[in-house]
Every structure is written in C-alpha cells, then in structure tokens.
C-alpha cells in the first residue's frame, strides 16, 4: 500500500498571487484531490522585511476565489525558524553543509559576473569556493 499523496503550495507573501502561483496551486490541488490526498498551504514568510499581511490576505483570498481549499491549518514558515536552525546546525556539524563567508557586496559582484558571462545566477558552492574559508562567519539571526 502506498503512502497518501501530500502536496503543498508555498507562496511568498512579498507580493500578490500571480498567474504562475495560481497555476502551481491549481495543479497541486488537482493532483491531491484526484489522488485522495491532501494539499497544504505554507506561507513562506521568512523574508521578514518584505512579507506583508496584505499579501498574505490577498493570497488566501485568491485561493478562495479560485475555489481551492487546503487541508489543515495554514503553516507559516517563520514559525518553524528555530527547528530549521537546529537542522542547519546539525548539517554543519556533520560536514554536510558549510557556512558562506561572502559579504553582501561579494555576492552582488558574483551575480553581476555570472550575468555578464551568461551563466545562471547562483551563489552556491561553485561561487563561494574561491573565497577564503578562514573568515569568521557573521552572526546571523532569523528574526
């Protein structure tokens, strides 16, 4: 017997629901309902400076307008920040992740260089591998 299907729609409340988000929500909802599964709504509100209640309300209103419901309570991603920090720390301890020591300015420079070279804009391992590893990681807060 297979596990029940669980899909999720996870919009970011830094803007309003757009056609791409609506399409994703619709397909996830259709697949979950067709399979007898569940669809969860998770608000990606970790960008605390740009996330707004107005956008959250508009996302929920848009979902309701499309006739899409979700199972259970809405999950707000920021509410789980402490658990995510624990998981990240565990990955660092196990050597399965690493700190990025790039400054915001260095990240901007890497992005601009990638654009100029016609490469995808990323700041993953390939981009930060050339930076010194001995720089202390700045203290960062999820708040």
GROMACS .gro file of C-alpha atoms in nm:
model
  143
    1UNK     CA    1   0.000   0.000   0.000
    2UNK     CA    2   0.145   0.336  -0.100
    3UNK     CA    3   0.169   0.646   0.113
    4UNK     CA    4  -0.106   0.906   0.065
    5UNK     CA    5  -0.019   1.198  -0.162
    6UNK     CA    6   0.055   1.525   0.014
    7UNK     CA    7   0.116   1.834  -0.196
    8UNK     CA    8   0.178   2.188  -0.084
    9UNK     CA    9   0.152   2.535  -0.220
   10UNK     CA   10   0.411   2.765  -0.066
   11UNK     CA   11   0.375   3.123  -0.189
   12UNK     CA   12   0.593   3.406  -0.062
   13UNK     CA   13   0.392   3.697   0.078
   14UNK     CA   14   0.635   3.953  -0.066
   15UNK     CA   15   0.388   4.018  -0.344
   16UNK     CA   16   0.044   3.916  -0.456
   17UNK     CA   17  -0.073   3.587  -0.603
   18UNK     CA   18   0.022   3.583  -0.973
   19UNK     CA   19  -0.066   3.354  -1.262
   20UNK     CA   20   0.235   3.125  -1.206
   21UNK     CA   21   0.149   3.079  -0.840
   22UNK     CA   22  -0.217   3.025  -0.924
   23UNK     CA   23  -0.120   2.756  -1.177
   24UNK     CA   24   0.102   2.579  -0.922
   25UNK     CA   25  -0.172   2.592  -0.660
   26UNK     CA   26  -0.429   2.458  -0.908
   27UNK     CA   27  -0.213   2.166  -1.026
   28UNK     CA   28  -0.117   2.073  -0.669
   29UNK     CA   29  -0.480   2.091  -0.559
   30UNK     CA   30  -0.600   1.885  -0.855
   31UNK     CA   31  -0.334   1.618  -0.804
   32UNK     CA   32  -0.403   1.592  -0.431
   33UNK     CA   33  -0.780   1.571  -0.478
   34UNK     CA   34  -0.753   1.324  -0.768
   35UNK     CA   35  -0.527   1.101  -0.556
   36UNK     CA   36  -0.738   1.121  -0.243
   37UNK     CA   37  -0.454   1.305  -0.075
   38UNK     CA   38  -0.405   1.636   0.096
   39UNK     CA   39  -0.288   1.979  -0.010
   40UNK     CA   40  -0.118   2.203   0.244
   41UNK     CA   41  -0.082   2.578   0.232
   42UNK     CA   42   0.251   2.702   0.364
   43UNK     CA   43   0.324   3.074   0.365
   44UNK     CA   44   0.696   3.138   0.303
   45UNK     CA   45   0.718   3.438   0.535
   46UNK     CA   46   1.088   3.415   0.624
   47UNK     CA   47   1.169   3.740   0.444
   48UNK     CA   48   1.056   3.946   0.741
   49UNK     CA   49   1.129   4.282   0.579
   50UNK     CA   50   0.926   4.223   0.263
   51UNK     CA   51   0.648   3.990   0.380
   52UNK     CA   52   0.322   4.171   0.442
   53UNK     CA   53  -0.012   4.082   0.595
   54UNK     CA   54  -0.178   4.247   0.295
   55UNK     CA   55  -0.007   4.000   0.061
   56UNK     CA   56  -0.096   3.705   0.288
   57UNK     CA   57  -0.461   3.814   0.286
   58UNK     CA   58  -0.453   3.853  -0.093
   59UNK     CA   59  -0.304   3.504  -0.141
   60UNK     CA   60  -0.573   3.348   0.078
   61UNK     CA   61  -0.847   3.549  -0.096
   62UNK     CA   62  -0.711   3.444  -0.437
   63UNK     CA   63  -0.710   3.078  -0.336
   64UNK     CA   64  -1.068   3.103  -0.214
   65UNK     CA   65  -1.172   3.292  -0.530
   66UNK     CA   66  -1.033   3.004  -0.741
   67UNK     CA   67  -1.229   2.759  -0.526
   68UNK     CA   68  -0.913   2.597  -0.390
   69UNK     CA   69  -0.916   2.482  -0.032
   70UNK     CA   70  -0.635   2.328   0.171
   71UNK     CA   71  -0.614   2.071   0.442
   72UNK     CA   72  -0.534   2.166   0.799
   73UNK     CA   73  -0.417   2.500   0.926
   74UNK     CA   74  -0.205   2.736   0.721
   75UNK     CA   75   0.161   2.680   0.807
   76UNK     CA   76   0.374   2.991   0.846
   77UNK     CA   77   0.734   2.903   0.767
   78UNK     CA   78   0.886   3.159   1.006
   79UNK     CA   79   0.713   2.990   1.299
   80UNK     CA   80   0.950   2.694   1.243
   81UNK     CA   81   1.268   2.903   1.226
   82UNK     CA   82   1.411   2.753   1.546
   83UNK     CA   83   1.367   2.398   1.410
   84UNK     CA   84   1.526   2.498   1.080
   85UNK     CA   85   1.823   2.648   1.264
   86UNK     CA   86   1.865   2.319   1.457
   87UNK     CA   87   1.863   2.123   1.131
   88UNK     CA   88   2.114   2.360   0.969
   89UNK     CA   89   2.345   2.338   1.270
   90UNK     CA   90   2.326   1.958   1.258
   91UNK     CA   91   2.420   1.959   0.888
   92UNK     CA   92   2.714   2.190   0.962
   93UNK     CA   93   2.830   1.968   1.248
   94UNK     CA   94   2.812   1.658   1.027
   95UNK     CA   95   3.005   1.830   0.749
   96UNK     CA   96   2.710   1.809   0.508
   97UNK     CA   97   2.682   2.188   0.479
   98UNK     CA   98   2.916   2.482   0.507
   99UNK     CA   99   2.898   2.847   0.601
  100UNK     CA  100   2.914   3.106   0.328
  101UNK     CA  101   3.161   3.377   0.422
  102UNK     CA  102   3.081   3.608   0.134
  103UNK     CA  103   2.976   3.961   0.215
  104UNK     CA  104   2.662   4.104   0.053
  105UNK     CA  105   2.889   4.309  -0.175
  106UNK     CA  106   3.083   3.997  -0.281
  107UNK     CA  107   2.758   3.815  -0.354
  108UNK     CA  108   2.641   4.108  -0.568
  109UNK     CA  109   2.973   4.101  -0.758
  110UNK     CA  110   2.940   3.724  -0.817
  111UNK     CA  111   2.587   3.772  -0.950
  112UNK     CA  112   2.695   4.051  -1.184
  113UNK     CA  113   2.989   3.845  -1.312
  114UNK     CA  114   2.762   3.546  -1.377
  115UNK     CA  115   2.516   3.767  -1.568
  116UNK     CA  116   2.798   3.919  -1.775
  117UNK     CA  117   2.925   3.570  -1.860
  118UNK     CA  118   2.576   3.445  -1.945
  119UNK     CA  119   2.580   3.191  -1.662
  120UNK     CA  120   2.296   3.114  -1.421
  121UNK     CA  121   2.300   3.347  -1.123
  122UNK     CA  122   2.381   3.135  -0.820
  123UNK     CA  123   2.583   3.175  -0.506
  124UNK     CA  124   2.621   2.805  -0.438
  125UNK     CA  125   2.941   2.614  -0.368
  126UNK     CA  126   3.100   2.696  -0.702
  127UNK     CA  127   3.074   3.067  -0.642
  128UNK     CA  128   3.186   3.069  -0.280
  129UNK     CA  129   3.459   2.807  -0.323
  130UNK     CA  130   3.703   3.078  -0.430
  131UNK     CA  131   3.652   3.280  -0.112
  132UNK     CA  132   3.882   3.237   0.186
  133UNK     CA  133   3.745   2.980   0.431
  134UNK     CA  134   3.914   3.136   0.733
  135UNK     CA  135   3.689   3.440   0.759
  136UNK     CA  136   3.467   3.410   1.067
  137UNK     CA  137   3.103   3.371   0.986
  138UNK     CA  138   2.899   3.673   1.089
  139UNK     CA  139   2.632   3.615   1.347
  140UNK     CA  140   2.300   3.594   1.166
  141UNK     CA  141   1.958   3.596   1.316
  142UNK     CA  142   1.635   3.467   1.166
  143UNK     CA  143   1.442   3.737   1.349
   0.00000   0.00000   0.00000
